[in-house]
Coordinates of C-alpha atoms and ligand atoms in Angstrom, one line a residue:
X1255 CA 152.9 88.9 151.0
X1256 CA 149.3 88.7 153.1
X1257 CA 150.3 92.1 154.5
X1258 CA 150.7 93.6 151.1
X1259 CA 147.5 91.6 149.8
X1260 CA 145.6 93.2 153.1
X1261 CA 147.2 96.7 152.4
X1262 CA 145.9 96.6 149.1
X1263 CA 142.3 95.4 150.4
X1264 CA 142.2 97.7 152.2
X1265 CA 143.3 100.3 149.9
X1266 CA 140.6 99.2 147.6
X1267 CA 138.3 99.5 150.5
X1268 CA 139.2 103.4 150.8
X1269 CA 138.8 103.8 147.2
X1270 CA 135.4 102.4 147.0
X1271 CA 134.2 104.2 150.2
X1272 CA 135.4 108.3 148.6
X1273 CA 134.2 106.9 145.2
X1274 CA 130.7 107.7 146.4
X1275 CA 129.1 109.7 144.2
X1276 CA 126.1 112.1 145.1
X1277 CA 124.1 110.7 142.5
X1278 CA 120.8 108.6 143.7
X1279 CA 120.5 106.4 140.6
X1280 CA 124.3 105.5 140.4
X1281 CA 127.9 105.8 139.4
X1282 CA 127.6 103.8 136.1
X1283 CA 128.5 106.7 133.1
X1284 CA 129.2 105.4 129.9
X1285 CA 130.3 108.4 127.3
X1286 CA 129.9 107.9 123.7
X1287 CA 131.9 109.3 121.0
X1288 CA 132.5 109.8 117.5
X1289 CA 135.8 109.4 117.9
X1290 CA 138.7 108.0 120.6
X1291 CA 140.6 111.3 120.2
X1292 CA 137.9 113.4 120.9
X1293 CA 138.1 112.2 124.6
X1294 CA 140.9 114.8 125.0
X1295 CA 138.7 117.5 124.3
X1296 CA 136.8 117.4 127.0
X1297 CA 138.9 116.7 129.6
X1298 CA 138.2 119.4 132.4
X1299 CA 134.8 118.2 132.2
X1300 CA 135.3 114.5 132.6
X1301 CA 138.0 115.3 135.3
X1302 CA 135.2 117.2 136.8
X1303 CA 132.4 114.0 136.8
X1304 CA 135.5 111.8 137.9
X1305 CA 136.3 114.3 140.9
X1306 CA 132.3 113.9 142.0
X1307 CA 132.7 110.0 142.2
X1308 CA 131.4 109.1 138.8
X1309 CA 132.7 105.9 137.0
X1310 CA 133.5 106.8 133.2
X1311 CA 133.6 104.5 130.4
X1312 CA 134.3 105.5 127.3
X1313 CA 133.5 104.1 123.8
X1314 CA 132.9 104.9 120.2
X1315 CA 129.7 104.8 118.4
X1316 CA 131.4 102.4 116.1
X1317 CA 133.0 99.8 118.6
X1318 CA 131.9 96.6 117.8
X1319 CA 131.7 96.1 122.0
X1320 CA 129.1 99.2 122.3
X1321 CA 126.2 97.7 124.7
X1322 CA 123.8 99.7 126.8
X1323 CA 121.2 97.1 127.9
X1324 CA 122.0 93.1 128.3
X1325 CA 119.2 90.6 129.5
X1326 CA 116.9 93.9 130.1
X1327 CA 119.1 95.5 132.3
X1328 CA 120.7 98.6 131.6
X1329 CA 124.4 98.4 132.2
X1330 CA 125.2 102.0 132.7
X1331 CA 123.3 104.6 135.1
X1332 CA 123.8 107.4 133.4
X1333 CA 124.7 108.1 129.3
X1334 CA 126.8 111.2 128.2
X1335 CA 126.4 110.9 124.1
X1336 CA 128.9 113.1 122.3
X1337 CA 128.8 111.0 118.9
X1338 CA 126.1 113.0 116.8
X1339 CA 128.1 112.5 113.6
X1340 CA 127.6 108.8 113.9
X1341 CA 124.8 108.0 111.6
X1342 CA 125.1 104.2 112.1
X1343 CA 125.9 102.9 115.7
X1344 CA 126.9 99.4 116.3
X1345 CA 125.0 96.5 117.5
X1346 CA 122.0 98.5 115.8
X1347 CA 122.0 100.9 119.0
X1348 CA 119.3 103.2 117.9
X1349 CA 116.7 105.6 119.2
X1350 CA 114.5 102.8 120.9
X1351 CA 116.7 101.5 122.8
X1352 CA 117.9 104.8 124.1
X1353 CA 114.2 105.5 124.9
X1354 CA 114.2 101.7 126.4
X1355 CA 117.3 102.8 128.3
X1356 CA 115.6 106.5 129.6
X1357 CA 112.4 103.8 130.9
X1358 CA 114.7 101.7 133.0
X1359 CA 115.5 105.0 135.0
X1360 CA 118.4 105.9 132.9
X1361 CA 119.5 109.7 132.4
X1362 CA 121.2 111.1 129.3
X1363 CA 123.0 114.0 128.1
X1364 CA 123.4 114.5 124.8
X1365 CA 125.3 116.8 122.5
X1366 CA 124.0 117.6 118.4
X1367 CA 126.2 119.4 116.3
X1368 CA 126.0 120.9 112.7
X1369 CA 126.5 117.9 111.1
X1370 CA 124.1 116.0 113.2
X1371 CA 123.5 112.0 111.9
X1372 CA 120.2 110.6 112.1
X1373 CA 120.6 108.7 115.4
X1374 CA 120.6 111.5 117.5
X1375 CA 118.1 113.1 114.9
X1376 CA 115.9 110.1 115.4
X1377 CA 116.3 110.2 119.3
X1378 CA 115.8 114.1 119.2
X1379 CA 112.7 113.4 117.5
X1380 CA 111.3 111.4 120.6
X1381 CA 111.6 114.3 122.7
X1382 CA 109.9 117.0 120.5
X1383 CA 112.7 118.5 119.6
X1384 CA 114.9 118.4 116.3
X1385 CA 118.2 120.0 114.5
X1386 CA 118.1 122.4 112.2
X1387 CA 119.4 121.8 108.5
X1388 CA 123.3 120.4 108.0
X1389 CA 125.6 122.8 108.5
X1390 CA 123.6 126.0 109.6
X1391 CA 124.5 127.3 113.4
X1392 CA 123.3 129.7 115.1
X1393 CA 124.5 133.4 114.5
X1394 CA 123.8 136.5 116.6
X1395 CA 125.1 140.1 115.9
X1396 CA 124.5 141.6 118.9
X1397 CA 125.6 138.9 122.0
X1398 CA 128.5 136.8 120.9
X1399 CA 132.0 136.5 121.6
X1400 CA 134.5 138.9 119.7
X1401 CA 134.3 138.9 116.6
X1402 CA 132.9 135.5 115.8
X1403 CA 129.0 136.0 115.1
X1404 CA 128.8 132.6 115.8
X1405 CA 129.9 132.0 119.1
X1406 CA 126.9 133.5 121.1
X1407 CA 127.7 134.7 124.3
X1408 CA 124.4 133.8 126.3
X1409 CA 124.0 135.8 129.9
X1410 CA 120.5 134.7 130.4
X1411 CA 118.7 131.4 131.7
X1412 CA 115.1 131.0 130.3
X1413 CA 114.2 129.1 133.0
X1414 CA 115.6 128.0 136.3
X1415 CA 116.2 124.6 137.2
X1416 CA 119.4 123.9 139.0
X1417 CA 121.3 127.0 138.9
X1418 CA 119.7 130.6 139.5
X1419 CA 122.0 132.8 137.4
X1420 CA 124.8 132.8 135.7
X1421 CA 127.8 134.5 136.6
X1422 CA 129.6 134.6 133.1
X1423 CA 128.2 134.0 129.7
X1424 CA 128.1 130.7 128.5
X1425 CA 130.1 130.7 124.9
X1426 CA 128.0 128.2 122.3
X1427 CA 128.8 127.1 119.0
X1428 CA 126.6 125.0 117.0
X1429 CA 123.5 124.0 115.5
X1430 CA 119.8 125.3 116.8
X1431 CA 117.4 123.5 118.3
X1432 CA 113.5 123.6 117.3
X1433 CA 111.0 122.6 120.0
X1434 CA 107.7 121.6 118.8
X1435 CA 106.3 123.1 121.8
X1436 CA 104.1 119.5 122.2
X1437 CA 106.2 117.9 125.0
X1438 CA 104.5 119.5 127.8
X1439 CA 107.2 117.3 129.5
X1440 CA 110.2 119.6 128.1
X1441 CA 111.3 123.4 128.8
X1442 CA 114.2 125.5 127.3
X1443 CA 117.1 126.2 129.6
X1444 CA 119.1 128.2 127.4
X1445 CA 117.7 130.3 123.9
X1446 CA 119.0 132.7 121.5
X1447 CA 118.7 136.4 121.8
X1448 CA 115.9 138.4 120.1
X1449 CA 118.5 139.0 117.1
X1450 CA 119.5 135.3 116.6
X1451 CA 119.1 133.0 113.8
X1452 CA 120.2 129.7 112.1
X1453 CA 122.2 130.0 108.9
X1454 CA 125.0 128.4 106.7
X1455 CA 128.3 130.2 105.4
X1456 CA 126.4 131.9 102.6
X1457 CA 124.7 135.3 102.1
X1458 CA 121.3 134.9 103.9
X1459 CA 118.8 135.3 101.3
X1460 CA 115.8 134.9 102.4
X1461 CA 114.2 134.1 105.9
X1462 CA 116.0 131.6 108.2
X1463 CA 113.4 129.1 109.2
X1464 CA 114.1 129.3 112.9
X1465 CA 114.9 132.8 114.9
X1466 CA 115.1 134.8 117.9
X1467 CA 113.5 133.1 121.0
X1468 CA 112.3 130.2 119.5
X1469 CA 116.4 129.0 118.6
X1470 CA 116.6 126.6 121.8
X1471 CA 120.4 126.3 122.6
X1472 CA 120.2 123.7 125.8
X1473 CA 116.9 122.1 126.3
X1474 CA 115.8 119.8 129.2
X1475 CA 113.1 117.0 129.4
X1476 CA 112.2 115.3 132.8
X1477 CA 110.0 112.1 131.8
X1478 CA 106.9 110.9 133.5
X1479 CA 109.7 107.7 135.6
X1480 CA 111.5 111.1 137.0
X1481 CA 114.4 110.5 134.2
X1482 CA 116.2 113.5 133.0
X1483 CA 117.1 114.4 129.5
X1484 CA 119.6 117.3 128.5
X1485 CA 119.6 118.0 124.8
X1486 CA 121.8 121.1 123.5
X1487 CA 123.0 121.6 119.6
X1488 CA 126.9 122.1 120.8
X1489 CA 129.6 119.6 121.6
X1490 CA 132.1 122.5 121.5
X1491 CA 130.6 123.8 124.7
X1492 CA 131.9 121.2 126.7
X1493 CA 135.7 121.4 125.5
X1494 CA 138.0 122.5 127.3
X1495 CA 138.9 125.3 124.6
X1496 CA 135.2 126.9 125.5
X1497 CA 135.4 126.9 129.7
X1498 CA 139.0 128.2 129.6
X1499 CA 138.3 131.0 126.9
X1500 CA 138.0 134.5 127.6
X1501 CA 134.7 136.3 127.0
X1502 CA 134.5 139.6 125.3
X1503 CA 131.3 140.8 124.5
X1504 CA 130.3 144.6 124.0
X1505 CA 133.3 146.1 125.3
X1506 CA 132.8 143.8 128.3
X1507 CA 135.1 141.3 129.2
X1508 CA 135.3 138.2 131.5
X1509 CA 138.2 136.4 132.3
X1510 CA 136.6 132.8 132.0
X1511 CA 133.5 132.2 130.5
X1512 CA 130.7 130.6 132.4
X1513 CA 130.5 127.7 130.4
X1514 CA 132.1 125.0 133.3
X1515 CA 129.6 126.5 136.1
X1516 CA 127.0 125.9 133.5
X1517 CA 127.7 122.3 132.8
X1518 CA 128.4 121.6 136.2
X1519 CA 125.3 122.7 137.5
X1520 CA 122.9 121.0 134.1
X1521 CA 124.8 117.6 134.7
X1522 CA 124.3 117.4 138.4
X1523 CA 120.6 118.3 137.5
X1524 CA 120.7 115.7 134.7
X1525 CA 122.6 112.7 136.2
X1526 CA 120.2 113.2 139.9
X1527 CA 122.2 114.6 142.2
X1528 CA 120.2 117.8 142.6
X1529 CA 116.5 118.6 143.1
X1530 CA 115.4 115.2 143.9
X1531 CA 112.1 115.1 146.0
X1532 CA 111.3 112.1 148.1
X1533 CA 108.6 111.5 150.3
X1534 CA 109.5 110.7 153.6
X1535 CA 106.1 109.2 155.0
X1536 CA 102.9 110.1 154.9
X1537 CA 99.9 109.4 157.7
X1538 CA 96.1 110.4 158.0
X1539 CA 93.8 110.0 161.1
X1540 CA 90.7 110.9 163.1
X1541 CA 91.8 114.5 165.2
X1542 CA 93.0 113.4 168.8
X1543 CA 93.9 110.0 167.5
X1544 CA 97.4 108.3 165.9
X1545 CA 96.5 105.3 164.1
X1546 CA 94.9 105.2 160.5
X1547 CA 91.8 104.4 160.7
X1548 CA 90.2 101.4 159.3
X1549 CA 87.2 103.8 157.4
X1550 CA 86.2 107.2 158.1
X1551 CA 82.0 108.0 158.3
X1552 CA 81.3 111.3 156.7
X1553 CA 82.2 114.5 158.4
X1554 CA 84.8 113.3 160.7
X1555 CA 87.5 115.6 160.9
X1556 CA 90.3 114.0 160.2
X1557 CA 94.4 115.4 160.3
X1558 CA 96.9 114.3 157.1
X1559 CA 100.7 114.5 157.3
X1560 CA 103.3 114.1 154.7
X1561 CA 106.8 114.1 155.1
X1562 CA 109.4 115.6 152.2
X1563 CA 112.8 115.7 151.6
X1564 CA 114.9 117.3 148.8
X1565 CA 118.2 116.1 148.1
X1566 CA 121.0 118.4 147.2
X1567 CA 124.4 117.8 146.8
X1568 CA 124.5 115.0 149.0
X1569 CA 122.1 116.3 151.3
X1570 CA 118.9 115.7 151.9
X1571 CA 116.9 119.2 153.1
X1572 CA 114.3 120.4 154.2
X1573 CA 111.8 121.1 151.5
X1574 CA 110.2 124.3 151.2
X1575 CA 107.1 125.6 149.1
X1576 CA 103.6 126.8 149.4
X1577 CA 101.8 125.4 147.0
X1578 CA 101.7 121.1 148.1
X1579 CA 97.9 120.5 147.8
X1580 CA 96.2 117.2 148.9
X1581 CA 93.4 115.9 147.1
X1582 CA 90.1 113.6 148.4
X1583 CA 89.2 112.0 144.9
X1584 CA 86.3 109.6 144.1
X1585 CA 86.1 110.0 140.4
X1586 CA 86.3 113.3 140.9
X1587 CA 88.0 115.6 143.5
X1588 CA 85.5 116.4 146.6
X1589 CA 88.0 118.3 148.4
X1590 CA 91.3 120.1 147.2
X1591 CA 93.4 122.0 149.9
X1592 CA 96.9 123.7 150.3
X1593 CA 99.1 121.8 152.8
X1594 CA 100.6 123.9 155.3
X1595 CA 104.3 123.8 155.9
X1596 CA 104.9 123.1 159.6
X1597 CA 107.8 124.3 161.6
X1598 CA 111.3 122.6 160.8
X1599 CA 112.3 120.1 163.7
X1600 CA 114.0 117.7 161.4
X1601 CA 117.1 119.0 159.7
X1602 CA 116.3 116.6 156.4
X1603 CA 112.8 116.7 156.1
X1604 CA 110.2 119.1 156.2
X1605 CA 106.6 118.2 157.4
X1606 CA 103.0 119.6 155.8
X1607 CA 99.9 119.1 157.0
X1608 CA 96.2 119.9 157.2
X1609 CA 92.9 119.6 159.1
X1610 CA 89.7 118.9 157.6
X1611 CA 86.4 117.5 157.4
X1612 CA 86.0 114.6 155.6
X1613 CA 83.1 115.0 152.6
X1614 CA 79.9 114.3 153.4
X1615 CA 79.5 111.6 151.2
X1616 CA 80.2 107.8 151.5
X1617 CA 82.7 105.7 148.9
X1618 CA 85.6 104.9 148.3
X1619 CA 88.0 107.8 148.3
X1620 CA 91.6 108.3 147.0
X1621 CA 93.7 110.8 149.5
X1622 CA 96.3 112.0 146.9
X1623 CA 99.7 114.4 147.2
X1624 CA 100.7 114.6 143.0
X1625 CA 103.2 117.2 143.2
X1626 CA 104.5 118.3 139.8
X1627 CA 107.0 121.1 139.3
X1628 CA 109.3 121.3 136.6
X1629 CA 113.1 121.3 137.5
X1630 CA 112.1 119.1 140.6
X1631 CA 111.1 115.5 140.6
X1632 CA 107.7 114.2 140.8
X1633 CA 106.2 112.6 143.8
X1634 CA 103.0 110.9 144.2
X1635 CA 101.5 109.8 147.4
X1636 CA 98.5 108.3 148.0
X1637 CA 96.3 106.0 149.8
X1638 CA 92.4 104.3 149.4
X1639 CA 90.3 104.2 152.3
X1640 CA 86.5 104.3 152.7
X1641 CA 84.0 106.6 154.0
X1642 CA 80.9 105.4 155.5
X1643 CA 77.9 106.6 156.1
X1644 CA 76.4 107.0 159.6
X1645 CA 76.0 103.8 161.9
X1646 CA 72.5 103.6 162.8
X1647 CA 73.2 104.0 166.4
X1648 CA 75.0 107.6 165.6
X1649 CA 72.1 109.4 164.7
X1650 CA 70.7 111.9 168.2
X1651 CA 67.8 110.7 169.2
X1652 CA 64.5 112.6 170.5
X1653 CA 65.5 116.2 168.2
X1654 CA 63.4 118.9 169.6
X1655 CA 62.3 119.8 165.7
X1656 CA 60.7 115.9 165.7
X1657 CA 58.7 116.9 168.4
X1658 CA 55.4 117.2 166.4
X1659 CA 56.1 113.9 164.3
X1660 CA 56.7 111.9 167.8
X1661 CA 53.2 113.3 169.2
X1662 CA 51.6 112.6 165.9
X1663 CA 53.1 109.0 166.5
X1664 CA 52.5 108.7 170.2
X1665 CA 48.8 110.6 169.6
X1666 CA 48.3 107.8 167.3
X1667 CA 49.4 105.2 169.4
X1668 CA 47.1 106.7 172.4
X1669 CA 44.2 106.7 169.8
X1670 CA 44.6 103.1 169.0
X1671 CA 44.4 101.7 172.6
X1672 CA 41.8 103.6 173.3
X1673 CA 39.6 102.7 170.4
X1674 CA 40.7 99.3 171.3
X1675 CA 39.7 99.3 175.0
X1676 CA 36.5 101.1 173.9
X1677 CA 35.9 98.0 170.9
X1678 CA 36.3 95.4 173.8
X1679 CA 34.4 96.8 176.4
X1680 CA 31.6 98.4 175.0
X1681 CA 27.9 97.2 175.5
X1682 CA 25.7 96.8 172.9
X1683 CA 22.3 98.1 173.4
X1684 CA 21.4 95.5 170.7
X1685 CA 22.0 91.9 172.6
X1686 CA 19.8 93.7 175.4
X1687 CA 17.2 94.2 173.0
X1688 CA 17.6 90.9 172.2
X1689 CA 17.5 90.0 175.8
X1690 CA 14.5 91.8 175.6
X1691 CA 12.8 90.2 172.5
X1692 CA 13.5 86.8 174.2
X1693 CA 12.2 87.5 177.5
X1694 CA 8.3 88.9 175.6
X1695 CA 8.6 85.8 173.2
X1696 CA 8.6 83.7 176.2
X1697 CA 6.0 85.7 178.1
X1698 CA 4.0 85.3 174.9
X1699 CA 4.4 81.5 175.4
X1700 CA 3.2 81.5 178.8
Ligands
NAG2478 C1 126.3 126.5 139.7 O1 125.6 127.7 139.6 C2 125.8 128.6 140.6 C3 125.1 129.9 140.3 O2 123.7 129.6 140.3 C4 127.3 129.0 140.8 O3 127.5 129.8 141.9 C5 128.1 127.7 141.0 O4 129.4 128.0 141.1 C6 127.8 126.8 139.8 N1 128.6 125.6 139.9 C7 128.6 124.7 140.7 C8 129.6 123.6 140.6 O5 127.8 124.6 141.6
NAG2479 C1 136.4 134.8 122.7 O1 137.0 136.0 122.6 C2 138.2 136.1 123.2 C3 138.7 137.6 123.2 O2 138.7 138.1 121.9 C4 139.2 135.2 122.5 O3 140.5 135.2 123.1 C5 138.7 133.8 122.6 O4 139.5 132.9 121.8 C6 137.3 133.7 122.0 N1 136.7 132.4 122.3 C7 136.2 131.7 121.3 C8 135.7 130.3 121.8 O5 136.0 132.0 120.2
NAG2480 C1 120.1 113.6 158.4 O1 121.0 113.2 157.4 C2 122.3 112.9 157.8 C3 123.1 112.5 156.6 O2 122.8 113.3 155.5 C4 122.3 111.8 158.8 O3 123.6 111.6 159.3 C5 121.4 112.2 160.0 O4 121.3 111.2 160.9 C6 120.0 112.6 159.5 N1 119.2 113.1 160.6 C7 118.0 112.6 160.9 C8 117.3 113.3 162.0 O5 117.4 111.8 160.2
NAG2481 C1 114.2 125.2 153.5 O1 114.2 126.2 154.5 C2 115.0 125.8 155.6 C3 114.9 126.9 156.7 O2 114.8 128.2 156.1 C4 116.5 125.7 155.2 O3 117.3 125.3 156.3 C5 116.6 124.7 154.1 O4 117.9 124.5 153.6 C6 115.6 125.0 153.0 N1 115.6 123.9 152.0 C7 116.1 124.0 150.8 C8 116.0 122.8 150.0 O5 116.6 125.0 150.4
NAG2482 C1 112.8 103.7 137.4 C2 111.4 103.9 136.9 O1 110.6 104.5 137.6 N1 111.1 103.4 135.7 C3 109.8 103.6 135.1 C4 109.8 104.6 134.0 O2 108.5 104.7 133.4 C5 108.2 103.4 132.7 C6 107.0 103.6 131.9 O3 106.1 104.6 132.5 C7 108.1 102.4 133.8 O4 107.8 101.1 133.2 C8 109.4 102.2 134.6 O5 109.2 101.3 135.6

């Protein structure tokens, strides 16, 4: 009996240990949907975020038990919402508290569809972003699978962020996304072709509100906390039915699509297991010393360091880029320079630095690193310290250029003990006239 009970401890033990997932902020999923059967859907992608250590739960938008945040804390890490039919989730779940959840450090990725509710239309809303009318999706005639004008066949990223390129198209079915463009927080992944637009079943009459570029397919938002939001307008592009299908577009065909690469590589982006930045440390000082200084006086030259790591995959590396720049700020920026990348001796960091001369002007300064590029997170560095002005005993005495203010000085001096000496010991010929006067009055008198 204790043997079994330690076999099975121990069992546990092993289960917990390869459970680890790669994510930083946790294992936690919880995946919302519209309906218990559509769990079976998706199953090759859920087998997928299983096979990478996640922790699925699963509920429906209308389970009396659906919670997301108890006593303030958020109770899942990560929140997969397929339910956009939903119009009324329980316990009054609405867009706040998914905002509330995103500003606990939460990450989401969420799937509209054409009959998007007003939930997710609410919560799209938040980012910028919304669905196009009920029942329109997006058609193309030029890139889409088949003969289906509605399955778009998409070959192209807009922009990178965790994946380069794509190897096969991505098939998508569903509504189109309209970015207001405001967010300066959000950036397409994924838009329609130059041909696309948004329509319903009937003959297209006059011009579709939304076309061409500006149809965004998969859209991504990274908030100011380092969050990370993946919005796209198609549930069906998760199902299995999409990644196994065949591709045939323009007499070209593809086995597979592209679609579980794609997902893959957005839900590692989304759920923080791939370009995460961290800074490692970070360290200033006088050139030719080690320790921090307590205060710098004005033109020292002074050396800064900082230390970053990007984490991939379970792995941090490295980081590599040109354009880190370090900022001395009081009020405004006195000096604004380009870090250099030093030569790699760690195998998970990377190390930048810089020599300079500190401004020549006293205050308080702020030494800043505020890195900001989308795709990776954000890191922010920085540290106060004071610069003074020179001590009076710093100054070089006796300058060569002071020479004729030290002999108008000295000249002055000179001058004065003279004058004085001269004052003092000078005799009046007036007291010898008096002498004088005195000595007839008294001859007078005799
Ligand atoms: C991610 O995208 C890359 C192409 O950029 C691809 O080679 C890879 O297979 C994709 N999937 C995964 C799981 O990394
Ligand atoms: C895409 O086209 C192929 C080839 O015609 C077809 O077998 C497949 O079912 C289509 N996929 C979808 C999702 O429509
Ligand atoms: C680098 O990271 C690995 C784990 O990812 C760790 O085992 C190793 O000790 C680290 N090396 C250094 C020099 O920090
Ligand atoms: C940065 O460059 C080094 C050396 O070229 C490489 O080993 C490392 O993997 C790169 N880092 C990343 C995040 O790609
Ligand atoms: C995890 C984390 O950094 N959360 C922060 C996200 O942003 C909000 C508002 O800016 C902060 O209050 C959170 O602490």
């Amino acid at each position: 009996m204790k043997t079994l009970f330690l076999f099975t401890l121990i069992l546990q033990l092993a289960c917990f240990i390869f459970a680890k997932t790669n994510s930083l902020s946790g294992n936690r999923v919880l995946v919302i949907l519209d309906k218990e059967e559509d769990k079976k859907e998706y199953s090759i992608f859920f087998k997928s975020l299983k096979e990478r250590g996640f922790d699925l739960s699963y509920t429906t938008a209308s389970n009396e038990k659906l919670e997301i945040i108890k006593y303030e804390e958020s109770l899942y890490d990560h929140l997969i919402l397929f339910a956009p039919e939903t119009d009324y989730y329980e316990n009054d779940i609405n867009a706040k508290q998914f905002i509330e959840f995103i500003d606990k450090g939460g990450n989401i990725l969420l799937a509209a569809n054409e009959n998007t509710g007003t939930i997710i239309q609410d919560l799209l809303y938040e980012f910028g972003a919304k669905v196009d009318e009920p029942k329109f999706t997006v058609f193309d005639n030029f890139v889409h699978n088949s003969t289906t004008p509605n399955v778009l066949a998409i070959e192209e990223l807009e922009n990178k962020i965790s994946l380069d390129k794509l190897e096969a198209p991505v098939l998508y079915y569903g509504t189109a996304i309209k970015s207001s463009n405001k967010n300066p927080y959000a950036k397409p992944l994924l838009v329609g072709g130059p041909a696309a637009y948004s329509w319903d079943d009937t003959v297209v009459n006059k011009a579709p509100l939304v076309t061409g570029n500006n149809i965004v397919l998969v859209h991504t938002l990274q908030a100011i906390n380092n969050s990370r939001i993946v919005m796209t307008g198609s549930t069906k592009m998760f199902t299995d039915k999409y990644i196994n299908s065949p591709v045939k577009i323009n007499d070209k065909t593809y086995k597979k699509s592209g679609n579980l690469d794609f997902i893959t590589n957005i839900s590692k982006w989304t759920f923080q297991e791939k370009k995460v930045l961290k800074v490692v440390s970070s360290k200033h000082h006088k050139v030719g010393e080690t320790e921090r200084p307590e205060y710098y006086t004005i033109k020292n030259n002074m050396h800064y360091e900082i230390e970053i790591a990007e984490y991939n995959d379970g792995v941090w590396q490295p980081f590599n880029a040109t354009d880190i720049q370090l900022e001395l700020i009081m009020l405004d920026p006195y000096i604004r320079v380009t870090l250099k990348q030093q030569p790699i001796t760690n195998p998970n960091s990377s190390t930048y630095a810089i020599d300079l001369m500190v401004p020549d002007h006293c205050g308080v300064f702020t030494f800043k690193v505020d890195y900001r590029r989308y795709g990776l997170s954000w890191i922010k560095e920085s540290d106060v310290i004071a610069i003074h002005p020179l001590h009076y005993n710093e100054f070089p005495r006796y300058l060569i250029q002071g020479l004729p203010y030290y002999f108008g000085a000295f000249s002055m001096l000179v001058g004065f003990i003279i004058i004085s000496i001269l004052a003092l010991y000078h005799e009046d010929d007036s007291s010898n006239n008096k002498v004088n006067k005195e000595a007839s009055t008294k001859k007078k008198t005799n």
